Each structure stands twice: as structure tokens, then as C-alpha cells.
PDB file of C-alpha atoms in Angstrom:
ATOM      1  CA  MET I 138       4.144 -28.032  -3.702  1.00  0.00           C
ATOM      2  CA  GLU I 139       1.255 -30.379  -2.908  1.00  0.00           C
ATOM      3  CA  ILE I 140       0.582 -31.103   0.749  1.00  0.00           C
ATOM      4  CA  THR I 141      -1.341 -34.115   2.009  1.00  0.00           C
ATOM      5  CA  ASP I 142      -2.227 -34.552   5.671  1.00  0.00           C
ATOM      6  CA  LYS I 143      -4.770 -37.098   6.882  1.00  0.00           C
ATOM      7  CA  ASN I 144      -5.813 -34.657   9.617  1.00  0.00           C
ATOM      8  CA  ILE I 145      -6.612 -31.868   7.132  1.00  0.00           C
ATOM      9  CA  ASP I 146      -9.539 -32.030   4.673  1.00  0.00           C
ATOM     10  CA  GLY I 147      -9.740 -35.800   5.022  1.00  0.00           C
ATOM     11  CA  GLY I 148      -6.339 -36.149   3.385  1.00  0.00           C
ATOM     12  CA  LYS I 149      -7.262 -34.265   0.190  1.00  0.00           C
ATOM     13  CA  ALA I 150      -4.163 -32.731  -1.439  1.00  0.00           C
ATOM     14  CA  PHE I 151      -3.798 -28.945  -1.581  1.00  0.00           C
ATOM     15  CA  ASP I 152      -1.174 -26.596  -3.009  1.00  0.00           C
ATOM     16  CA  TRP I 153      -0.928 -22.961  -1.920  1.00  0.00           C
ATOM     17  CA  GLY I 154       1.116 -22.248  -5.039  1.00  0.00           C
ATOM     18  CA  LYS I 155      -2.035 -22.720  -7.138  1.00  0.00           C
ATOM     19  CA  THR I 156      -3.701 -19.793  -5.445  1.00  0.00           C
ATOM     20  CA  SER I 157      -0.693 -17.498  -4.928  1.00  0.00           C
ATOM     21  CA  SER I 158      -1.968 -14.747  -7.252  1.00  0.00           C
ATOM     22  CA  ASP I 159      -5.364 -14.631  -5.513  1.00  0.00           C
ATOM     23  CA  TYR I 160      -3.612 -14.926  -2.163  1.00  0.00           C
ATOM     24  CA  ALA I 161      -1.470 -11.884  -3.008  1.00  0.00           C
ATOM     25  CA  LYS I 162      -4.495  -9.857  -4.066  1.00  0.00           C
ATOM     26  CA  PHE I 163      -7.126 -10.894  -1.523  1.00  0.00           C
ATOM     27  CA  ARG I 164      -5.477 -12.204   1.665  1.00  0.00           C
ATOM     28  CA  ASP I 165      -3.898  -8.959   2.861  1.00  0.00           C
ATOM     29  CA  ILE I 166      -6.963  -8.158   4.949  1.00  0.00           C
ATOM     30  CA  TYR I 167      -5.911  -7.857   8.603  1.00  0.00           C
ATOM     31  CA  PRO I 168      -7.296  -4.652  10.144  1.00  0.00           C
ATOM     32  CA  GLN I 169      -5.047  -2.331  12.159  1.00  0.00           C
ATOM     33  CA  GLU I 170      -6.411  -3.785  15.399  1.00  0.00           C
ATOM     34  CA  PHE I 171      -4.794  -7.117  14.499  1.00  0.00           C
ATOM     35  CA  TYR I 172      -1.355  -5.494  14.280  1.00  0.00           C
ATOM     36  CA  ASP I 173      -1.972  -3.319  17.350  1.00  0.00           C
ATOM     37  CA  LYS I 174      -2.315  -6.481  19.442  1.00  0.00           C
ATOM     38  CA  ILE I 175       1.227  -7.467  18.418  1.00  0.00           C
ATOM     39  CA  ILE I 176       2.707  -4.060  19.114  1.00  0.00           C
ATOM     40  CA  SER I 177       0.998  -3.911  22.519  1.00  0.00           C
ATOM     41  CA  ARG I 178       3.074  -6.970  23.498  1.00  0.00           C
ATOM     42  CA  LYS I 179       6.222  -5.001  22.503  1.00  0.00           C
ATOM     43  CA  LEU I 180       7.004  -7.565  19.823  1.00  0.00           C
ATOM     44  CA  CYS I 181       8.114  -7.182  16.179  1.00  0.00           C
ATOM     45  CA  ILE I 182       9.386  -3.659  16.794  1.00  0.00           C
ATOM     46  CA  ASN I 183      12.579  -1.665  16.269  1.00  0.00           C
ATOM     47  CA  GLY I 184      15.741  -3.452  17.400  1.00  0.00           C
ATOM     48  CA  GLN I 185      14.273  -6.948  17.069  1.00  0.00           C
ATOM     49  CA  LYS I 186      14.956  -9.650  14.491  1.00  0.00           C
ATOM     50  CA  VAL I 187      11.853 -11.589  13.488  1.00  0.00           C
ATOM     51  CA  LEU I 188      11.403 -14.857  11.581  1.00  0.00           C
ATOM     52  CA  ASP I 189       7.963 -15.204   9.993  1.00  0.00           C
ATOM     53  CA  MET I 190       7.173 -18.863   9.364  1.00  0.00           C
ATOM     54  CA  GLY I 191       4.674 -19.708   6.616  1.00  0.00           C
ATOM     55  CA  THR I 192       4.921 -16.112   5.468  1.00  0.00           C
ATOM     56  CA  GLY I 193       2.823 -16.657   2.328  1.00  0.00           C
ATOM     57  CA  THR I 194       3.010 -13.443   0.322  1.00  0.00           C
ATOM     58  CA  GLY I 195       4.734 -11.658   3.202  1.00  0.00           C
ATOM     59  CA  VAL I 196       1.596 -10.082   4.637  1.00  0.00           C
ATOM     60  CA  LEU I 197       2.942  -9.822   8.192  1.00  0.00           C
ATOM     61  CA  PRO I 198       6.474  -8.562   7.353  1.00  0.00           C
ATOM     62  CA  ARG I 199       5.180  -6.051   4.799  1.00  0.00           C
ATOM     63  CA  ASN I 200       2.506  -4.556   7.033  1.00  0.00           C
ATOM     64  CA  MET I 201       4.730  -4.417  10.110  1.00  0.00           C
ATOM     65  CA  TYR I 202       7.877  -3.274   8.325  1.00  0.00           C
ATOM     66  CA  HIS I 203       7.465   0.364   9.388  1.00  0.00           C
ATOM     67  CA  TYR I 204       7.617  -0.638  13.066  1.00  0.00           C
ATOM     68  CA  GLY I 205      11.336  -1.171  12.563  1.00  0.00           C
ATOM     69  CA  ALA I 206      12.052  -4.885  13.065  1.00  0.00           C
ATOM     70  CA  LYS I 207      14.378  -6.789  10.702  1.00  0.00           C
ATOM     71  CA  TRP I 208      12.215  -9.447   9.071  1.00  0.00           C
ATOM     72  CA  THR I 209      12.961 -12.818   7.485  1.00  0.00           C
ATOM     73  CA  GLY I 210      10.116 -14.786   5.886  1.00  0.00           C
ATOM     74  CA  THR I 211       9.956 -18.455   4.914  1.00  0.00           C
ATOM     75  CA  ASP I 212       7.266 -20.460   3.155  1.00  0.00           C
ATOM     76  CA  ILE I 213       7.004 -23.933   1.645  1.00  0.00           C
ATOM     77  CA  SER I 214       5.566 -22.515  -1.605  1.00  0.00           C
ATOM     78  CA  VAL I 215       8.008 -21.093  -4.163  1.00  0.00           C
ATOM     79  CA  ASN I 216       5.119 -19.232  -5.836  1.00  0.00           C
ATOM     80  CA  GLN I 217       4.131 -17.571  -2.581  1.00  0.00           C
ATOM     81  CA  ILE I 218       7.703 -16.460  -1.940  1.00  0.00           C
ATOM     82  CA  GLU I 219       7.961 -15.000  -5.440  1.00  0.00           C
ATOM     83  CA  GLN I 220       4.793 -12.988  -4.803  1.00  0.00           C
ATOM     84  CA  ALA I 221       6.201 -11.857  -1.442  1.00  0.00           C
ATOM     85  CA  LYS I 222       9.368 -10.562  -3.091  1.00  0.00           C
ATOM     86  CA  ILE I 223       7.375  -8.614  -5.678  1.00  0.00           C
ATOM     87  CA  LEU I 224       5.053  -7.078  -3.084  1.00  0.00           C
ATOM     88  CA  SER I 225       7.987  -6.233  -0.775  1.00  0.00           C
ATOM     89  CA  GLU I 226       9.987  -4.326  -3.377  1.00  0.00           C
ATOM     90  CA  GLY I 227      12.013  -1.578  -1.702  1.00  0.00           C
ATOM     91  CA  MET I 228      11.831  -3.226   1.725  1.00  0.00           C
ATOM     92  CA  ASP I 229      14.800  -4.918   3.411  1.00  0.00           C
ATOM     93  CA  ILE I 230      13.079  -8.271   3.982  1.00  0.00           C
ATOM     94  CA  ASP I 231      14.773 -11.632   3.339  1.00  0.00           C
ATOM     95  CA  TYR I 232      12.606 -14.417   1.884  1.00  0.00           C
ATOM     96  CA  TYR I 233      13.357 -18.120   1.525  1.00  0.00           C
ATOM     97  CA  ALA I 234      11.321 -20.983   0.028  1.00  0.00           C
ATOM     98  CA  LEU I 235      11.616 -23.502   2.865  1.00  0.00           C
ATOM     99  CA  SER I 236       9.245 -25.768   4.753  1.00  0.00           C
ATOM    100  CA  ALA I 237       8.989 -25.208   8.497  1.00  0.00           C
ATOM    101  CA  GLU I 238      10.843 -28.462   9.073  1.00  0.00           C
ATOM    102  CA  ASP I 239      13.737 -27.391   6.784  1.00  0.00           C
ATOM    103  CA  VAL I 240      14.310 -23.957   8.314  1.00  0.00           C
ATOM    104  CA  ASN I 241      17.787 -23.988   9.832  1.00  0.00           C
ATOM    105  CA  PHE I 242      19.127 -20.567  10.799  1.00  0.00           C
ATOM    106  CA  PRO I 243      22.046 -20.213  13.258  1.00  0.00           C
ATOM    107  CA  ASP I 244      21.593 -20.428  17.022  1.00  0.00           C
ATOM    108  CA  GLU I 245      20.039 -17.392  18.718  1.00  0.00           C
ATOM    109  CA  SER I 246      19.323 -15.582  15.424  1.00  0.00           C
ATOM    110  CA  PHE I 247      15.910 -14.141  16.310  1.00  0.00           C
ATOM    111  CA  ASP I 248      14.084 -12.285  19.079  1.00  0.00           C
ATOM    112  CA  VAL I 249      10.666 -13.411  17.798  1.00  0.00           C
ATOM    113  CA  ILE I 250       9.341 -16.211  15.606  1.00  0.00           C
ATOM    114  CA  THR I 251       5.870 -15.538  14.212  1.00  0.00           C
ATOM    115  CA  ALA I 252       3.432 -18.049  12.729  1.00  0.00           C
ATOM    116  CA  CYS I 253       0.285 -16.502  11.247  1.00  0.00           C
ATOM    117  CA  GLN I 254      -2.472 -18.772   9.888  1.00  0.00           C
ATOM    118  CA  CYS I 255       0.000 -21.646   9.504  1.00  0.00           C
ATOM    119  CA  PHE I 256       0.933 -23.078  12.907  1.00  0.00           C
ATOM    120  CA  TRP I 257      -1.146 -26.262  12.631  1.00  0.00           C
ATOM    121  CA  TYR I 258       0.611 -27.314   9.409  1.00  0.00           C
ATOM    122  CA  PHE I 259       3.948 -27.801  11.182  1.00  0.00           C
ATOM    123  CA  ASN I 260       5.418 -31.091  12.355  1.00  0.00           C
ATOM    124  CA  HIS I 261       5.773 -29.760  15.883  1.00  0.00           C
ATOM    125  CA  GLU I 262       7.956 -32.584  17.148  1.00  0.00           C
ATOM    126  CA  GLU I 263      10.539 -31.383  14.615  1.00  0.00           C
ATOM    127  CA  THR I 264      10.035 -27.631  14.796  1.00  0.00           C
ATOM    128  CA  VAL I 265       9.946 -27.072  18.564  1.00  0.00           C
ATOM    129  CA  SER I 266      13.657 -27.787  19.072  1.00  0.00           C
ATOM    130  CA  LYS I 267      14.591 -25.663  16.060  1.00  0.00           C
ATOM    131  CA  PHE I 268      12.524 -22.750  17.311  1.00  0.00           C
ATOM    132  CA  TYR I 269      14.150 -23.028  20.724  1.00  0.00           C
ATOM    133  CA  ARG I 270      17.645 -23.112  19.226  1.00  0.00           C
ATOM    134  CA  MET I 271      17.081 -20.222  16.799  1.00  0.00           C
ATOM    135  CA  LEU I 272      15.576 -17.904  19.429  1.00  0.00           C
ATOM    136  CA  LYS I 273      17.695 -15.666  21.617  1.00  0.00           C
ATOM    137  CA  PRO I 274      17.430 -15.990  25.420  1.00  0.00           C
ATOM    138  CA  ASP I 275      13.987 -14.754  26.506  1.00  0.00           C
ATOM    139  CA  GLY I 276      12.844 -15.083  22.879  1.00  0.00           C
ATOM    140  CA  ARG I 277       9.187 -15.451  21.895  1.00  0.00           C
ATOM    141  CA  ILE I 278       7.034 -17.523  19.583  1.00  0.00           C
ATOM    142  CA  LEU I 279       3.987 -15.513  18.529  1.00  0.00           C
ATOM    143  CA  VAL I 280       1.142 -17.556  17.021  1.00  0.00           C
ATOM    144  CA  LEU I 281      -1.510 -15.486  15.240  1.00  0.00           C
ATOM    145  CA  TYR I 282      -4.855 -16.335  13.718  1.00  0.00           C
ATOM    146  CA  MET I 283      -7.942 -14.684  12.241  1.00  0.00           C
ATOM    147  CA  ALA I 284     -11.079 -16.387  10.928  1.00  0.00           C
ATOM    148  CA  TRP I 285     -14.640 -15.520   9.960  1.00  0.00           C
ATOM    149  CA  LEU I 286     -17.456 -16.666  12.238  1.00  0.00           C
ATOM    150  CA  PRO I 287     -20.013 -18.590  10.118  1.00  0.00           C
ATOM    151  CA  TYR I 288     -22.564 -19.153  12.890  1.00  0.00           C
ATOM    152  CA  GLU I 289     -22.692 -15.453  13.788  1.00  0.00           C
ATOM    153  CA  ASP I 290     -22.321 -13.799  10.362  1.00  0.00           C
ATOM    154  CA  LYS I 291     -24.916 -14.491   7.644  1.00  0.00           C
ATOM    155  CA  ILE I 292     -22.643 -13.850   4.643  1.00  0.00           C
ATOM    156  CA  ALA I 293     -19.787 -15.903   6.087  1.00  0.00           C
ATOM    157  CA  GLY I 294     -22.157 -18.762   6.809  1.00  0.00           C
ATOM    158  CA  ALA I 295     -23.635 -18.795   3.303  1.00  0.00           C
ATOM    159  CA  SER I 296     -20.217 -18.617   1.633  1.00  0.00           C
ATOM    160  CA  GLU I 297     -18.851 -21.389   3.824  1.00  0.00           C
ATOM    161  CA  LYS I 298     -21.824 -23.604   2.973  1.00  0.00           C
ATOM    162  CA  LEU I 299     -21.000 -23.163  -0.715  1.00  0.00           C
ATOM    163  CA  VAL I 300     -17.351 -24.116  -0.126  1.00  0.00           C
ATOM    164  CA  LEU I 301     -18.549 -27.321   1.544  1.00  0.00           C
ATOM    165  CA  LYS I 302     -20.743 -28.083  -1.463  1.00  0.00           C
ATOM    166  CA  TYR I 303     -17.607 -28.305  -3.611  1.00  0.00           C
ATOM    167  CA  SER I 304     -15.207 -29.567  -0.899  1.00  0.00           C
ATOM    168  CA  PRO I 305     -17.299 -31.663   1.524  1.00  0.00           C
ATOM    169  CA  MET I 306     -14.215 -32.802   3.482  1.00  0.00           C
ATOM    170  CA  TRP I 307     -12.854 -29.268   3.962  1.00  0.00           C
ATOM    171  CA  SER I 308     -11.942 -29.038   7.640  1.00  0.00           C
ATOM    172  CA  GLY I 309     -11.701 -25.249   7.743  1.00  0.00           C
ATOM    173  CA  ALA I 310     -15.425 -24.848   8.359  1.00  0.00           C
ATOM    174  CA  GLY I 311     -17.346 -24.211  11.559  1.00  0.00           C
ATOM    175  CA  GLU I 312     -15.044 -21.778  13.349  1.00  0.00           C
ATOM    176  CA  THR I 313     -15.978 -20.444  16.777  1.00  0.00           C
ATOM    177  CA  ILE I 314     -13.988 -18.180  19.085  1.00  0.00           C
ATOM    178  CA  HIS I 315     -11.440 -20.260  20.995  1.00  0.00           C
ATOM    179  CA  PRO I 316      -7.814 -20.068  22.151  1.00  0.00           C
ATOM    180  CA  ILE I 317      -5.085 -21.227  19.788  1.00  0.00           C
ATOM    181  CA  TYR I 318      -4.144 -24.825  20.550  1.00  0.00           C
ATOM    182  CA  ILE I 319      -0.489 -25.262  21.512  1.00  0.00           C
ATOM    183  CA  PRO I 320       0.737 -28.897  21.354  1.00  0.00           C
ATOM    184  CA  ASP I 321       2.104 -30.421  24.553  1.00  0.00           C
ATOM    185  CA  CYS I 322       5.567 -30.851  23.033  1.00  0.00           C
ATOM    186  CA  TYR I 323       6.169 -27.118  23.558  1.00  0.00           C
ATOM    187  CA  ASP I 324       5.739 -27.356  27.343  1.00  0.00           C
ATOM    188  CA  GLU I 325       9.300 -28.478  28.034  1.00  0.00           C
ATOM    189  CA  LYS I 326      11.013 -25.590  26.256  1.00  0.00           C
ATOM    190  CA  PHE I 327       8.395 -22.807  26.258  1.00  0.00           C
ATOM    191  CA  GLU I 328       5.907 -21.174  28.602  1.00  0.00           C
ATOM    192  CA  LEU I 329       2.582 -19.741  27.450  1.00  0.00           C
ATOM    193  CA  VAL I 330       2.743 -16.223  28.884  1.00  0.00           C
ATOM    194  CA  TYR I 331      -0.219 -14.606  27.111  1.00  0.00           C
ATOM    195  CA  HIS I 332      -3.216 -15.378  24.967  1.00  0.00           C
ATOM    196  CA  GLU I 333      -6.194 -13.369  23.795  1.00  0.00           C
ATOM    197  CA  GLU I 334      -9.227 -13.957  21.573  1.00  0.00           C
ATOM    198  CA  TYR I 335     -11.305 -11.028  20.373  1.00  0.00           C
ATOM    199  CA  PRO I 336     -14.034 -10.237  17.811  1.00  0.00           C
ATOM    200  CA  LEU I 337     -13.313  -7.866  14.955  1.00  0.00           C
ATOM    201  CA  TYR I 338     -14.992  -6.762  11.736  1.00  0.00           C
ATOM    202  CA  VAL I 339     -13.264  -6.888   8.351  1.00  0.00           C
ATOM    203  CA  HIS I 340     -14.524  -4.768   5.450  1.00  0.00           C
ATOM    204  CA  PHE I 341     -15.057  -6.258   1.982  1.00  0.00           C
ATOM    205  CA  THR I 342     -16.580  -5.587  -1.401  1.00  0.00           C
ATOM    206  CA  ARG I 343     -18.325  -8.430  -3.203  1.00  0.00           C
ATOM    207  CA  GLU I 344     -15.216  -8.876  -5.346  1.00  0.00           C
ATOM    208  CA  SER I 345     -12.776  -8.908  -2.453  1.00  0.00           C
ATOM    209  CA  TRP I 346     -14.888 -11.294  -0.352  1.00  0.00           C
ATOM    210  CA  ASN I 347     -15.255 -13.608  -3.342  1.00  0.00           C
ATOM    211  CA  GLY I 348     -11.477 -13.447  -3.791  1.00  0.00           C
ATOM    212  CA  ARG I 349     -10.869 -14.111  -0.105  1.00  0.00           C
ATOM    213  CA  MET I 350     -13.076 -17.202  -0.181  1.00  0.00           C
ATOM    214  CA  LYS I 351     -11.612 -18.344  -3.495  1.00  0.00           C
ATOM    215  CA  ALA I 352      -8.119 -18.171  -1.973  1.00  0.00           C
ATOM    216  CA  CYS I 353      -9.032 -20.551   0.846  1.00  0.00           C
ATOM    217  CA  ARG I 354      -7.734 -24.105   1.029  1.00  0.00           C
ATOM    218  CA  GLY I 355     -11.097 -25.643   0.162  1.00  0.00           C
ATOM    219  CA  ILE I 356     -11.353 -23.837  -3.196  1.00  0.00           C
ATOM    220  CA  GLY I 357      -8.325 -22.295  -4.891  1.00  0.00           C
ATOM    221  CA  ALA I 358      -5.683 -24.527  -3.325  1.00  0.00           C
ATOM    222  CA  SER I 359      -7.400 -27.852  -4.000  1.00  0.00           C
ATOM    223  CA  LEU I 360     -10.059 -27.761  -6.764  1.00  0.00           C
ATOM    224  CA  THR I 361      -9.599 -28.031 -10.526  1.00  0.00           C
ATOM    225  CA  GLU I 362      -9.837 -24.897 -12.669  1.00  0.00           C
ATOM    226  CA  GLU I 363     -13.255 -26.009 -13.920  1.00  0.00           C
ATOM    227  CA  GLU I 364     -14.533 -26.578 -10.378  1.00  0.00           C
ATOM    228  CA  ILE I 365     -13.172 -23.218  -9.239  1.00  0.00           C
ATOM    229  CA  ALA I 366     -14.949 -21.440 -12.131  1.00  0.00           C
ATOM    230  CA  MET I 367     -18.247 -23.162 -11.284  1.00  0.00           C
ATOM    231  CA  TRP I 368     -17.908 -22.291  -7.604  1.00  0.00           C
ATOM    232  CA  GLU I 369     -17.023 -18.674  -8.380  1.00  0.00           C
ATOM    233  CA  GLN I 370     -20.028 -18.211 -10.665  1.00  0.00           C
ATOM    234  CA  GLU I 371     -22.331 -19.599  -8.000  1.00  0.00           C
ATOM    235  CA  HIS I 372     -20.680 -17.581  -5.230  1.00  0.00           C
ATOM    236  CA  MET I 373     -20.950 -14.258  -7.060  1.00  0.00           C
ATOM    237  CA  LYS I 374     -24.633 -14.968  -7.740  1.00  0.00           C
ATOM    238  CA  LEU I 375     -25.106 -15.649  -4.022  1.00  0.00           C
ATOM    239  CA  LEU I 376     -23.405 -12.374  -3.084  1.00  0.00           C
ATOM    240  CA  THR I 377     -25.341 -10.343  -5.651  1.00  0.00           C
ATOM    241  CA  GLU I 378     -28.616 -11.637  -4.250  1.00  0.00           C
ATOM    242  CA  ASN I 379     -27.747 -11.529  -0.541  1.00  0.00           C
ATOM    243  CA  SER I 380     -25.318  -8.684   0.144  1.00  0.00           C
ATOM    244  CA  PHE I 381     -24.754  -4.993  -0.445  1.00  0.00           C
ATOM    245  CA  ALA I 382     -21.907  -3.896  -2.724  1.00  0.00           C
ATOM    246  CA  GLU I 383     -19.773  -3.397   0.417  1.00  0.00           C
ATOM    247  CA  PHE I 384     -20.150  -5.010   3.824  1.00  0.00           C
ATOM    248  CA  ASP I 385     -18.352  -6.059   7.012  1.00  0.00           C
ATOM    249  CA  VAL I 386     -17.807  -9.716   7.938  1.00  0.00           C
ATOM    250  CA  LEU I 387     -17.522 -10.673  11.595  1.00  0.00           C
ATOM    251  CA  HIS I 388     -14.239 -12.436  12.373  1.00  0.00           C
ATOM    252  CA  TYR I 389     -12.254 -13.171  15.478  1.00  0.00           C
ATOM    253  CA  GLY I 390      -8.569 -12.687  16.079  1.00  0.00           C
ATOM    254  CA  ALA I 391      -6.420 -14.798  18.358  1.00  0.00           C
ATOM    255  CA  VAL I 392      -2.877 -14.544  19.669  1.00  0.00           C
ATOM    256  CA  ALA I 393      -0.729 -16.890  21.746  1.00  0.00           C
ATOM    257  CA  GLU I 394       2.678 -15.803  23.049  1.00  0.00           C
ATOM    258  CA  LEU I 395       5.212 -18.434  24.127  1.00  0.00           C
ATOM    259  CA  LYS I 396       8.357 -17.482  26.035  1.00  0.00           C
ATOM    260  CA  LYS I 397      11.589 -19.446  25.737  1.00  0.00           C
ATOM    261  CA  LYS I 398      12.452 -21.081  29.071  1.00  0.00           C
TER     262      LYS I 398
END
């Protein structure tokens, strides 16, 4: 499904379904420290029911499944959900192809609602009341994010520059460490009880870093097949000339925990 938002990439259309196969292969990259931050908040653990919004290929439910929570994942992309089902074979995880605005589970269904790498795509004026209604008393919204740091990591900076060459209006560039922005419309029904931002290193090979960059919104989700092939050829040349066969890329992780009032 194509998405167009004037506040994202200058309004250029993108479709996560186009990159679902690369997403499945190259976006499952969160290090254990990322998941440890969630567990340390005593969230997404045994006895809890969790709704993962914008689940993509089910990265969060799949990797946290062994902590014992009952997971449900939703995503606007049918292709992403199909990949999630394949990758979650043998796990008791429910998946639905739904936009955030169309999610409509019964009242007080979940202890936690997670949103990882997707929170800013929501129409928050619509979702905030739904989240409030679907959460149990004392329920939590957990917003999660991880991004490379182009100004502090040479490889990340060079790769990002090449993305901008092909997608000049891509608004995913230029990340720095900062708290996750929570829109004001959440203030009436939720309280921000915790946030943290922290640096972390993520390990890649040339192939996996190329795949990770290819699966970003500015390349795989928005360019033509011909443009993607040209970018990939240029990117692999860049990596061959400027990186070892394996390397770490400096990222930062961020978490924001909202408590239902």
C-alpha cells in the first residue's frame, strides 16, 4: 500500500510492501541490549498481552516471544504481514494487516502497546483514544526507536549521503541522539513515566549493511527497480573501498514509556 504524507520525504510516495523481502532479511538487527531495556521496565513479559503496532515482519514479537508475553502484531502492509507469519512459524503470535487507524480490538485487551520505528506514521488524533480504550487500567504505550548516527560514524555518513543522492527529499537523514517526540494529544490520557536514549553498536557485514540501507524508506520503499539497482551497485563499490568485510555501525536506541491515566 502506497503512503503519501507531506511531512515525510517532501510528500514522495513510499510502499513498505515493495521492500518486504529485504526487510525480512536485513531489518532484524536489534542487539540484545535493545531488548534488555524493555525487560528492565518489566514490560512485554510473561502474563502480559501485547499489541505491536506497525509490526513489519514481526521483529519485536519474534525476538521477545521467549519472554512469555502473548503477542498480537498489526501492520498496514499485507506483504509485511505475510513475511511475519512465515518468520513466526511455530510461535503463537496473531498477525493482522491493518493500519494503525483501523485497529479496533475490544476494550482493555492489552497490558502494553508497542510501536517500534513506526510511531510518527500514525494519525495520533485518531489513535490516542483507541490506544487508551484498548489498554487495561495502568496499561502502557512503549515507543521504541533505533537509528544510525551519520555525523559520528563514517560508514553511516557515507551511506546516507548516497541515499540522498538518489532521494534528495528523504527526511530520514541527519539523525542525532534525542528523546522520542510524543505529540501533545497524548497528555490528556497518558503520562510519560520514563524515557532513555543511549548509544549502541550494531554489527554488520558489507552485504547486511547494504541490505539494511536498501530496505530504508529512501531506497527500497520508494525508488524504481532500475534506480535501486544503480544505487546498490554504487553502494557496494563504496563499501568495498571504504570498509572492512565486517564492521560495527554506531547507532542510538531510544525508549519512551507512557502510562494510562
